Short mmCIF file of C-alpha atoms in Angstrom, two decimals:
data_model
loop_
_atom_site.label_atom_id
_atom_site.label_comp_id
_atom_site.label_asym_id
_atom_site.label_seq_id
_atom_site.Cartn_x
_atom_site.Cartn_y
_atom_site.Cartn_z
CA UNK K 28 -3.61 -32.43 16.26
CA UNK K 29 -6.81 -34.00 17.93
CA UNK K 30 -9.89 -32.27 16.21
CA UNK K 31 -11.29 -31.38 20.14
CA UNK K 32 -7.43 -29.84 20.65
CA UNK K 33 -8.17 -27.82 17.74
CA UNK K 34 -11.43 -26.78 18.38
CA UNK K 35 -10.80 -25.30 21.69
CA UNK K 36 -7.46 -23.57 20.06
CA UNK K 37 -9.66 -22.27 17.58
CA UNK K 38 -12.44 -21.07 19.95
CA UNK K 39 -9.66 -19.62 22.39
CA UNK K 40 -8.05 -17.60 19.21
CA UNK K 41 -11.25 -16.15 18.43
CA UNK K 42 -11.74 -15.07 21.86
CA UNK K 43 -8.51 -13.42 22.01
CA UNK K 44 -8.78 -11.86 18.78
CA UNK K 45 -12.20 -10.37 19.49
CA UNK K 46 -10.78 -9.08 22.59
CA UNK K 47 -7.80 -7.34 20.93
CA UNK K 48 -9.92 -6.24 17.90
CA UNK K 49 -12.77 -4.29 20.45
CA UNK K 50 -9.80 -3.10 22.58
CA UNK K 51 -8.08 -1.46 19.41
CA UNK K 52 -11.25 -0.09 18.31
CA UNK K 53 -11.49 1.96 21.96
CA UNK K 54 -7.85 2.59 21.97
CA UNK K 55 -5.97 2.62 18.75
CA UNK K 56 -3.06 1.33 20.61
CA UNK K 57 -2.45 -1.56 18.50
CA UNK K 58 -2.96 0.35 15.21
CA UNK K 59 0.04 2.75 16.45
CA UNK K 60 1.65 -0.19 17.30
CA UNK K 61 1.39 -1.72 13.93
CA UNK K 62 2.42 2.00 12.30
CA UNK K 63 5.51 2.20 14.29
CA UNK K 64 6.56 -1.74 13.46
CA UNK K 65 5.12 -2.65 10.11
CA UNK K 66 4.89 0.36 8.24
CA UNK K 67 8.16 1.70 9.49
CA UNK K 68 9.80 -1.86 8.33
CA UNK K 69 7.98 -1.74 5.08
CA UNK K 70 9.44 1.76 4.84
CA UNK K 71 13.08 0.80 5.44
CA UNK K 72 12.64 -2.23 2.87
CA UNK K 73 11.41 -0.13 0.19
CA UNK K 74 14.10 2.61 0.37
CA UNK K 75 17.51 0.46 -0.19
CA UNK K 76 15.41 -1.25 -3.05
CA UNK K 77 15.00 2.11 -4.63
CA UNK K 78 18.71 2.85 -4.88
CA UNK K 79 19.42 -0.91 -5.70
CA UNK K 80 16.94 -0.57 -8.56
CA UNK K 81 18.12 2.69 -9.86
CA UNK K 82 21.61 1.31 -9.94
CA UNK K 83 20.33 -1.91 -11.54
CA UNK K 84 18.70 -0.33 -14.31
CA UNK K 85 21.41 1.88 -14.79
CA UNK K 86 23.68 -1.22 -15.49
CA UNK K 87 21.54 -2.88 -17.56
CA UNK K 88 21.08 -0.06 -19.77
CA UNK K 89 24.79 0.28 -20.21
CA UNK K 90 24.89 -3.52 -20.76
CA UNK K 91 21.97 -3.33 -23.40
CA UNK K 92 23.67 -0.40 -24.80
CA UNK K 93 27.06 -2.33 -25.75
CA UNK K 94 25.77 -5.46 -27.19
CA UNK K 95 26.54 -6.16 -30.48
CA UNK K 96 28.84 -3.18 -30.77
CA UNK K 97 31.96 -3.56 -32.90
CA UNK K 98 35.42 -4.33 -31.33
CA UNK K 99 37.06 -1.07 -33.10
CA UNK K 100 34.12 0.93 -32.16
CA UNK K 101 34.08 -0.06 -28.49
CA UNK K 102 35.76 2.45 -26.87
CA UNK K 103 34.26 5.61 -29.05
CA UNK K 104 30.82 4.01 -28.20
CA UNK K 105 31.47 3.38 -24.49
CA UNK K 106 32.43 7.00 -24.34
CA UNK K 107 28.98 7.69 -26.25
CA UNK K 108 27.11 5.96 -24.06
CA UNK K 109 28.67 7.45 -20.91
CA UNK K 110 28.02 11.01 -22.10
CA UNK K 111 24.23 9.72 -23.52
CA UNK K 112 23.72 8.43 -19.87
CA UNK K 113 25.27 11.48 -18.05
CA UNK K 114 22.93 13.36 -20.18
CA UNK K 115 19.77 11.45 -19.26
CA UNK K 116 20.86 11.62 -15.81
CA UNK K 117 21.63 15.60 -16.16
CA UNK K 118 18.21 16.16 -17.59
CA UNK K 119 16.39 13.76 -15.16
CA UNK K 120 17.94 15.96 -12.78
CA UNK K 121 17.16 19.31 -14.73
CA UNK K 122 13.48 17.95 -14.40
CA UNK K 123 13.32 17.02 -10.72
CA UNK K 124 15.30 20.68 -10.07
CA UNK K 125 12.32 22.34 -11.90
CA UNK K 126 9.52 20.35 -10.07
CA UNK K 127 11.00 20.81 -6.73
CA UNK K 128 11.53 24.60 -7.63
CA UNK K 129 7.78 24.72 -8.70
CA UNK K 130 7.23 23.27 -5.18
CA UNK K 131 9.20 25.72 -3.44
CA UNK K 132 7.61 28.50 -5.25
CA UNK K 133 4.18 27.32 -3.69
CA UNK K 134 2.74 29.64 -0.99
CA UNK K 135 0.88 28.12 1.88
CA UNK K 136 -2.24 30.18 2.80
CA UNK K 137 -2.20 31.97 6.04
CA UNK K 138 -2.00 30.31 9.35
CA UNK K 139 -0.17 26.97 7.41
CA UNK K 140 3.53 25.86 6.39
CA UNK K 141 4.44 23.30 4.09
CA UNK K 142 7.04 20.55 4.09
CA UNK K 143 8.47 18.59 1.24
CA UNK K 144 7.84 14.71 1.00
CA UNK K 145 8.95 11.89 -1.10
CA UNK K 146 6.49 9.38 -2.34
CA UNK K 147 7.81 6.03 -1.34
CA UNK K 148 5.26 3.40 -2.43
CA UNK K 149 1.77 3.09 -3.74
CA UNK K 150 -0.67 0.60 -1.48
CA UNK K 151 0.86 -2.08 -0.96
CA UNK K 152 -0.39 -5.84 0.84
CA UNK K 153 -3.84 -7.37 1.03
CA UNK K 154 -4.95 -5.65 4.08
CA UNK K 155 -4.32 -2.16 1.52
CA UNK K 156 -8.24 -1.87 0.68
CA UNK K 157 -8.02 2.04 0.30
CA UNK K 158 -6.33 3.81 -2.22
CA UNK K 159 -3.24 4.98 -0.40
CA UNK K 160 0.35 5.80 -0.85
CA UNK K 161 3.35 5.93 1.56
CA UNK K 162 5.62 9.15 2.10
CA UNK K 163 9.09 9.39 3.91
CA UNK K 164 7.99 11.69 6.75
CA UNK K 165 6.36 10.47 10.08
CA UNK K 166 5.86 11.21 13.61
CA UNK K 167 9.39 12.38 13.96
CA UNK K 168 8.81 14.67 11.41
CA UNK K 169 6.10 15.96 12.75
CA UNK K 170 3.51 14.71 10.40
CA UNK K 171 -0.02 13.84 12.36
CA UNK K 172 -3.12 12.22 11.16
CA UNK K 173 -5.48 14.19 8.87
CA UNK K 174 -2.67 16.77 7.35
CA UNK K 175 -3.28 17.56 3.77
CA UNK K 176 -1.03 16.74 1.05
CA UNK K 177 -0.80 18.78 -2.03
CA UNK K 178 0.98 19.92 -5.04
CA UNK K 179 1.32 23.15 -7.08
CA UNK K 180 -1.35 21.65 -9.70
CA UNK K 181 -3.84 20.54 -6.54
CA UNK K 182 -4.84 18.39 -3.73
CA UNK K 183 -3.76 14.97 -3.20
CA UNK K 184 -5.39 13.64 0.02
CA UNK K 185 -4.84 13.70 3.62
CA UNK K 186 -2.67 11.55 5.96
CA UNK K 187 -4.62 8.53 7.16
CA UNK K 188 -2.04 7.24 9.49
CA UNK K 189 1.34 8.40 10.76
CA UNK K 190 4.37 5.89 11.42
CA UNK K 191 7.72 6.86 13.16
CA UNK K 192 9.19 8.07 9.80
CA UNK K 193 6.55 6.98 6.95
CA UNK K 194 3.02 7.86 6.50
CA UNK K 195 0.17 6.71 4.70
CA UNK K 196 -1.96 9.29 2.82
CA UNK K 197 -5.60 8.54 1.50
CA UNK K 198 -5.75 9.48 -2.02
CA UNK K 199 -8.99 11.89 -3.14
CA UNK K 200 -9.53 9.25 -5.46
CA UNK K 201 -10.51 6.85 -2.65
CA UNK K 202 -14.15 5.64 -2.06
CA UNK K 203 -13.99 6.92 1.45
CA UNK K 204 -12.44 10.17 0.75
CA UNK K 205 -14.83 13.28 0.93
CA UNK K 206 -13.46 16.97 0.52
CA UNK K 207 -15.73 20.22 0.88
CA UNK K 208 -15.35 22.22 -2.21
CA UNK K 209 -16.66 25.33 -3.77
CA UNK K 210 -17.03 26.25 -7.30
CA UNK K 211 -14.18 28.91 -8.05
CA UNK K 212 -16.54 31.48 -10.28
CA UNK K 213 -20.16 30.22 -8.95
CA UNK K 214 -19.16 30.12 -5.26
CA UNK K 215 -21.32 26.80 -5.15
CA UNK K 216 -20.76 24.69 -2.14
CA UNK K 217 -20.67 21.02 -2.81
CA UNK K 218 -18.66 17.67 -1.55
CA UNK K 219 -16.23 15.83 -3.66
CA UNK K 220 -16.35 11.83 -3.38
CA UNK K 221 -13.60 9.87 -4.16
CA UNK K 222 -15.07 6.76 -6.93
CA UNK K 223 -11.87 4.65 -6.93
CA UNK K 224 -8.44 4.94 -8.68
CA UNK K 225 -8.62 6.00 -12.20
CA UNK K 226 -12.17 7.59 -12.02
CA UNK K 227 -13.72 10.86 -11.91
CA UNK K 228 -14.60 12.61 -8.44
CA UNK K 229 -19.01 12.69 -7.79
CA UNK K 230 -19.33 16.21 -6.59
CA UNK K 231 -22.90 16.30 -4.31
CA UNK K 232 -24.95 18.58 -2.70
CA UNK K 233 -24.60 21.33 -5.12
CA UNK K 234 -27.78 23.78 -5.39
CA UNK K 235 -29.75 22.63 -8.79
CA UNK K 236 -29.92 26.48 -9.78
CA UNK K 237 -26.13 27.15 -9.73
CA UNK K 238 -24.84 28.08 -13.20
CA UNK K 239 -21.82 25.52 -13.11
CA UNK K 240 -20.31 24.39 -16.52
CA UNK K 241 -17.70 21.79 -17.25
CA UNK K 242 -14.25 23.31 -17.24
CA UNK K 243 -14.80 25.26 -13.83
CA UNK K 244 -12.47 24.96 -11.41
CA UNK K 245 -13.54 23.38 -7.79
CA UNK K 246 -11.31 24.58 -4.94
CA UNK K 247 -11.48 23.52 -1.16
CA UNK K 248 -13.90 25.33 0.88
CA UNK K 249 -12.43 25.08 4.16
CA UNK K 250 -15.80 24.02 5.67
CA UNK K 251 -14.39 20.58 7.20
CA UNK K 252 -11.53 22.00 9.01
CA UNK K 253 -9.16 19.77 7.03
CA UNK K 254 -8.19 21.58 4.25
CA UNK K 255 -7.29 25.06 4.03
CA UNK K 256 -9.74 27.15 1.86
CA UNK K 257 -8.69 27.69 -1.78
CA UNK K 258 -6.42 25.05 -2.61
CA UNK K 259 -7.37 23.46 -6.26
CA UNK K 260 -9.01 19.78 -6.29
CA UNK K 261 -10.69 19.04 -9.37
CA UNK K 262 -12.21 20.47 -12.73
CA UNK K 263 -15.55 19.95 -13.24
CA UNK K 264 -16.21 17.74 -16.49
CA UNK K 265 -19.67 17.18 -16.48
CA UNK K 266 -22.98 18.67 -15.15
CA UNK K 267 -26.33 17.08 -15.09
CA UNK K 268 -29.28 18.63 -13.88
CA UNK K 269 -32.43 16.17 -13.07
CA UNK K 270 -35.71 16.84 -12.20
CA UNK K 271 -36.20 14.39 -9.47
CA UNK K 272 -33.36 16.05 -7.51
CA UNK K 273 -32.71 19.23 -5.56
CA UNK K 274 -28.89 18.71 -6.21
CA UNK K 275 -26.66 19.14 -9.59
CA UNK K 276 -25.12 15.38 -10.42
CA UNK K 277 -21.55 17.06 -11.23
CA UNK K 278 -18.48 14.81 -12.09
CA UNK K 279 -15.03 16.39 -11.96
CA UNK K 280 -11.52 15.12 -12.85
CA UNK K 281 -8.52 15.51 -10.26
CA UNK K 282 -5.83 17.71 -10.72
CA UNK K 283 -3.25 15.52 -9.64
CA UNK K 284 -2.64 11.97 -10.89
CA UNK K 285 -1.34 10.08 -7.69
CA UNK K 286 0.26 7.42 -9.96
CA UNK K 287 2.91 9.92 -11.58
CA UNK K 288 3.61 11.58 -8.22
CA UNK K 289 7.06 11.67 -6.94
CA UNK K 290 7.04 14.77 -4.35
CA UNK K 291 4.72 16.42 -2.85
CA UNK K 292 3.99 19.10 0.18
CA UNK K 293 2.63 18.24 3.43
CA UNK K 294 0.69 21.22 4.97
CA UNK K 295 0.64 22.01 8.76
CA UNK K 296 -1.23 24.19 10.48
CA UNK K 297 0.95 27.02 12.43
CA UNK K 298 0.45 26.60 15.98
CA UNK K 299 0.42 29.80 17.97
CA UNK K 300 2.50 29.87 21.29
CA UNK K 301 0.06 29.60 24.32
CA UNK K 302 -0.86 33.27 25.53
CA UNK K 303 0.42 34.92 22.49
CA UNK K 304 -1.99 37.72 20.86
CA UNK C 29 21.10 -17.66 12.51
CA UNK C 30 20.80 -18.62 9.12
CA UNK C 31 16.89 -19.05 9.53
CA UNK C 32 16.76 -15.73 10.64
CA UNK C 33 18.75 -14.20 7.58
CA UNK C 34 17.13 -16.38 5.14
CA UNK C 35 13.42 -15.22 6.51
CA UNK C 36 14.48 -11.80 6.78
CA UNK C 37 15.71 -11.68 2.99
CA UNK C 38 12.46 -14.04 1.88
CA UNK C 39 10.33 -10.72 3.91
CA UNK C 40 12.50 -8.46 2.10
CA UNK C 41 11.78 -9.80 -1.45
CA UNK C 42 7.95 -10.36 -0.01
CA UNK C 43 7.58 -6.68 0.51
CA UNK C 44 9.19 -5.53 -2.73
CA UNK C 45 6.69 -8.04 -4.88
CA UNK C 46 3.69 -6.59 -2.88
CA UNK C 47 4.78 -2.91 -4.01
CA UNK C 48 4.80 -4.07 -7.62
CA UNK C 49 1.53 -6.37 -7.27
CA UNK C 50 -0.86 -4.47 -4.91
CA UNK C 51 -3.54 -6.20 -3.08
CA UNK C 52 -1.58 -9.50 -2.91
CA UNK C 53 0.37 -11.36 -0.12
CA UNK C 54 3.55 -12.87 -1.03
CA UNK C 55 4.40 -13.72 2.41
CA UNK C 56 1.70 -16.39 3.41
CA UNK C 57 3.42 -18.80 0.86
CA UNK C 58 6.60 -18.67 3.08
CA UNK C 59 4.39 -19.09 6.28
CA UNK C 60 2.69 -22.28 5.24
CA UNK C 61 6.55 -23.56 3.97
CA UNK C 62 7.65 -22.55 7.70
CA UNK C 63 4.79 -24.32 8.96
CA UNK C 64 5.51 -27.39 7.00
CA UNK C 65 9.11 -27.53 7.32
CA UNK C 66 10.19 -25.94 10.40
CA UNK C 67 9.07 -25.95 14.58
CA UNK C 68 6.36 -23.76 15.11
CA UNK C 69 7.83 -22.17 18.23
CA UNK C 70 11.48 -21.95 16.61
CA UNK C 71 10.64 -20.22 13.29
CA UNK C 72 7.06 -20.10 12.17
CA UNK C 73 5.13 -18.29 15.19
CA UNK C 74 7.70 -15.45 14.90
CA UNK C 75 7.14 -15.12 11.04
CA UNK C 76 3.72 -15.04 11.70
CA UNK C 77 3.91 -12.25 14.06
CA UNK C 78 6.40 -10.58 11.94
CA UNK C 79 3.92 -11.22 8.95
CA UNK C 80 0.60 -9.72 10.95
CA UNK C 81 3.11 -6.17 11.86
CA UNK C 82 3.95 -5.88 8.22
CA UNK C 83 0.23 -6.53 6.53
CA UNK C 84 -1.63 -4.59 9.32
CA UNK C 85 1.44 -1.73 9.06
CA UNK C 86 1.41 -0.93 5.57
CA UNK C 87 -2.50 -2.02 4.87
CA UNK C 88 -5.03 0.65 5.22
CA UNK C 89 -7.38 -0.71 7.59
CA UNK C 90 -7.30 -0.90 11.17
CA UNK C 91 -5.69 -3.63 13.44
CA UNK C 92 -7.31 -6.97 12.60
CA UNK C 93 -6.79 -7.93 9.15
CA UNK C 94 -3.53 -9.71 9.38
CA UNK C 95 -4.29 -11.68 12.62
CA UNK C 96 -7.50 -12.95 11.05
CA UNK C 97 -5.94 -13.60 7.82
CA UNK C 98 -2.96 -15.76 8.99
CA UNK C 99 -4.98 -17.28 12.08
CA UNK C 100 -7.30 -18.62 9.73
CA UNK C 101 -4.61 -19.47 7.25
CA UNK C 102 -3.26 -21.74 10.02
CA UNK C 103 -6.65 -23.07 11.12
CA UNK C 104 -7.12 -24.21 7.37
CA UNK C 105 -3.94 -25.75 7.33
CA UNK C 106 -4.12 -27.58 10.61
CA UNK C 107 -7.60 -29.09 9.26
CA UNK C 108 -6.03 -29.86 6.02
CA UNK C 109 -3.29 -31.89 7.21
CA UNK C 110 -5.85 -34.18 8.89
CA UNK C 111 -6.97 -35.14 5.23
CA UNK C 112 -3.82 -34.39 2.98
CA UNK C 113 -0.19 -34.90 2.86
CA UNK C 114 0.52 -31.51 4.44
CA UNK C 115 2.97 -31.15 1.35
CA UNK C 116 0.19 -31.91 -1.17
CA UNK C 117 -0.31 -29.84 -4.17
CA UNK C 118 -3.96 -30.33 -3.82
CA UNK C 119 -4.03 -29.17 -0.36
CA UNK C 120 -2.05 -26.13 -1.53
CA UNK C 121 -4.70 -25.71 -4.33
CA UNK C 122 -7.14 -25.53 -1.65
CA UNK C 123 -5.54 -23.03 0.62
CA UNK C 124 -5.14 -20.93 -2.21
CA UNK C 125 -8.77 -21.31 -3.17
CA UNK C 126 -9.69 -20.78 0.55
CA UNK C 127 -7.25 -17.38 0.75
CA UNK C 128 -8.89 -16.04 -2.35
CA UNK C 129 -12.17 -16.35 -0.57
CA UNK C 130 -10.70 -15.30 2.64
CA UNK C 131 -9.54 -11.99 1.13
CA UNK C 132 -12.79 -10.92 -0.12
CA UNK C 133 -14.81 -12.12 2.90
CA UNK C 134 -12.16 -10.12 5.42
CA UNK C 135 -11.97 -6.96 2.99
CA UNK C 136 -15.45 -6.83 2.98
CA UNK C 137 -15.95 -7.39 6.80
CA UNK C 138 -13.57 -5.48 8.38
CA UNK C 139 -14.38 -2.49 5.84
CA UNK C 140 -18.26 -2.55 6.76
CA UNK C 141 -17.21 -2.96 10.44
CA UNK C 142 -15.07 0.22 9.84
CA UNK C 143 -18.17 1.86 8.39
CA UNK C 144 -16.38 2.51 5.23
CA UNK C 145 -16.45 1.63 1.46
CA UNK C 146 -14.19 -0.45 -1.17
CA UNK C 147 -13.86 -0.75 -4.88
CA UNK C 148 -15.70 -4.37 -5.57
CA UNK C 149 -13.58 -5.17 -8.89
CA UNK C 150 -10.42 -4.49 -7.40
CA UNK C 151 -10.71 -6.81 -4.33
CA UNK C 152 -12.62 -9.45 -6.81
CA UNK C 153 -9.34 -9.63 -9.15
CA UNK C 154 -7.25 -9.65 -5.97
CA UNK C 155 -8.91 -12.44 -4.47
CA UNK C 156 -8.74 -14.52 -7.90
CA UNK C 157 -5.09 -13.57 -8.41
CA UNK C 158 -3.99 -14.64 -4.81
CA UNK C 159 -6.14 -18.14 -5.32
CA UNK C 160 -4.11 -18.79 -8.41
CA UNK C 161 -0.93 -17.64 -7.43
CA UNK C 162 -0.58 -19.14 -3.84
CA UNK C 163 0.37 -22.51 -5.16
CA UNK C 164 2.68 -21.35 -7.39
CA UNK C 165 4.63 -19.29 -5.13
CA UNK C 166 4.51 -22.17 -2.47
CA UNK C 167 6.27 -24.57 -4.76
CA UNK C 168 8.62 -22.38 -5.85
CA UNK C 169 9.45 -21.31 -2.26
CA UNK C 170 9.30 -24.75 -1.25
CA UNK C 171 11.86 -25.67 -3.75
CA UNK C 172 13.91 -23.11 -2.73
CA UNK C 173 13.87 -23.64 0.77
CA UNK C 174 17.57 -24.64 2.40
CA UNK C 175 17.80 -28.23 3.19
CA UNK C 176 19.48 -27.55 6.31
CA UNK C 177 16.76 -25.36 7.71
CA UNK C 178 14.20 -28.44 7.50
CA UNK C 179 12.85 -30.07 10.59
CA UNK C 180 10.38 -32.03 8.69
CA UNK C 181 10.46 -35.42 10.27
CA UNK C 182 9.32 -33.79 13.58
CA UNK C 183 6.45 -31.68 12.05
CA UNK C 184 5.22 -33.46 8.96
#
């Protein structure tokens, strides 16, 4: 390709790119399109893979168990292995059932309903600069942007982008996440900001005179309108009083570790029928 | 038809590798192999469109990263083939270094354009890993690429 032709194509490409980028900023059409295509395809790609992964690891475990077994003990050992695997599977089912039971016992605040979702994947791809997870419900399941995701232990994050049947959830720990919180005992208000994966939250704008202590639970204040009031968010681990600031310097540990999350609850505000009292 | 199946399976494996290695792109070496070995309008273009949709869809940023990422990769490759053999390891190492730098620049620019923040050390590590991994992945895909899909005498 001749240099002049390449330069013309590059310039034309840049023009088209900027036009598309600014058009998308105003309308969000391309974001919606990539959500119902790329995000959806990713969800489809992940789900059969999960099944294959489970089957493969089971096969591998069976094979590994049988290596080096003497011939006369083979049948007995196979039987033992089968029972052991069955036992592991049953234990896993029991643990899963206990987890789901705990989720079922969760009572949403008044005016909110909850719906169970499974975590499909963590953040993926080069454009995944934000700390996110993918869950297996999307627009078809009634999911909308900004819906809170919680567990019985506390808040996980909020929906960033809803695809057709898969949604992306922004985690509390992401540096762009901010949640209005208040101390459960001293009722001091503040905002909990994420500082990255594995790091504690930075809680700002808490009154310097507040008698906060490490160990106090922070719950959502409901001020921003995204999360209902009173959901547990984090536990205070450090309180620092500076003479140079009007606010306390507070750090708090999130109650939910998203790396270990398998199921969670999406919270949806109850829509009152039009014209109803 | 065989080409469609091959690239669909490739994308499936790449998406799964991206699940295990967050922040890295495993599709881009395949796109480069396609540009080297196939007619662009028959396979490379469609693979590029699929890759842009996949990466922008699964990514947390708004639309723009995938188009710029693959567009600039294409431009660098076209420029590079003027000076190097299109299948040379030297060009692939250079392209890897370019992709490493591009990941950082694009993430930084698009995050700032959207008025957000990001974890620096994460992106720096991802950029370094992408730069180091790209030539290796390209070599593997290049070796695995089926002979019957090659149209090299028309594209090299």
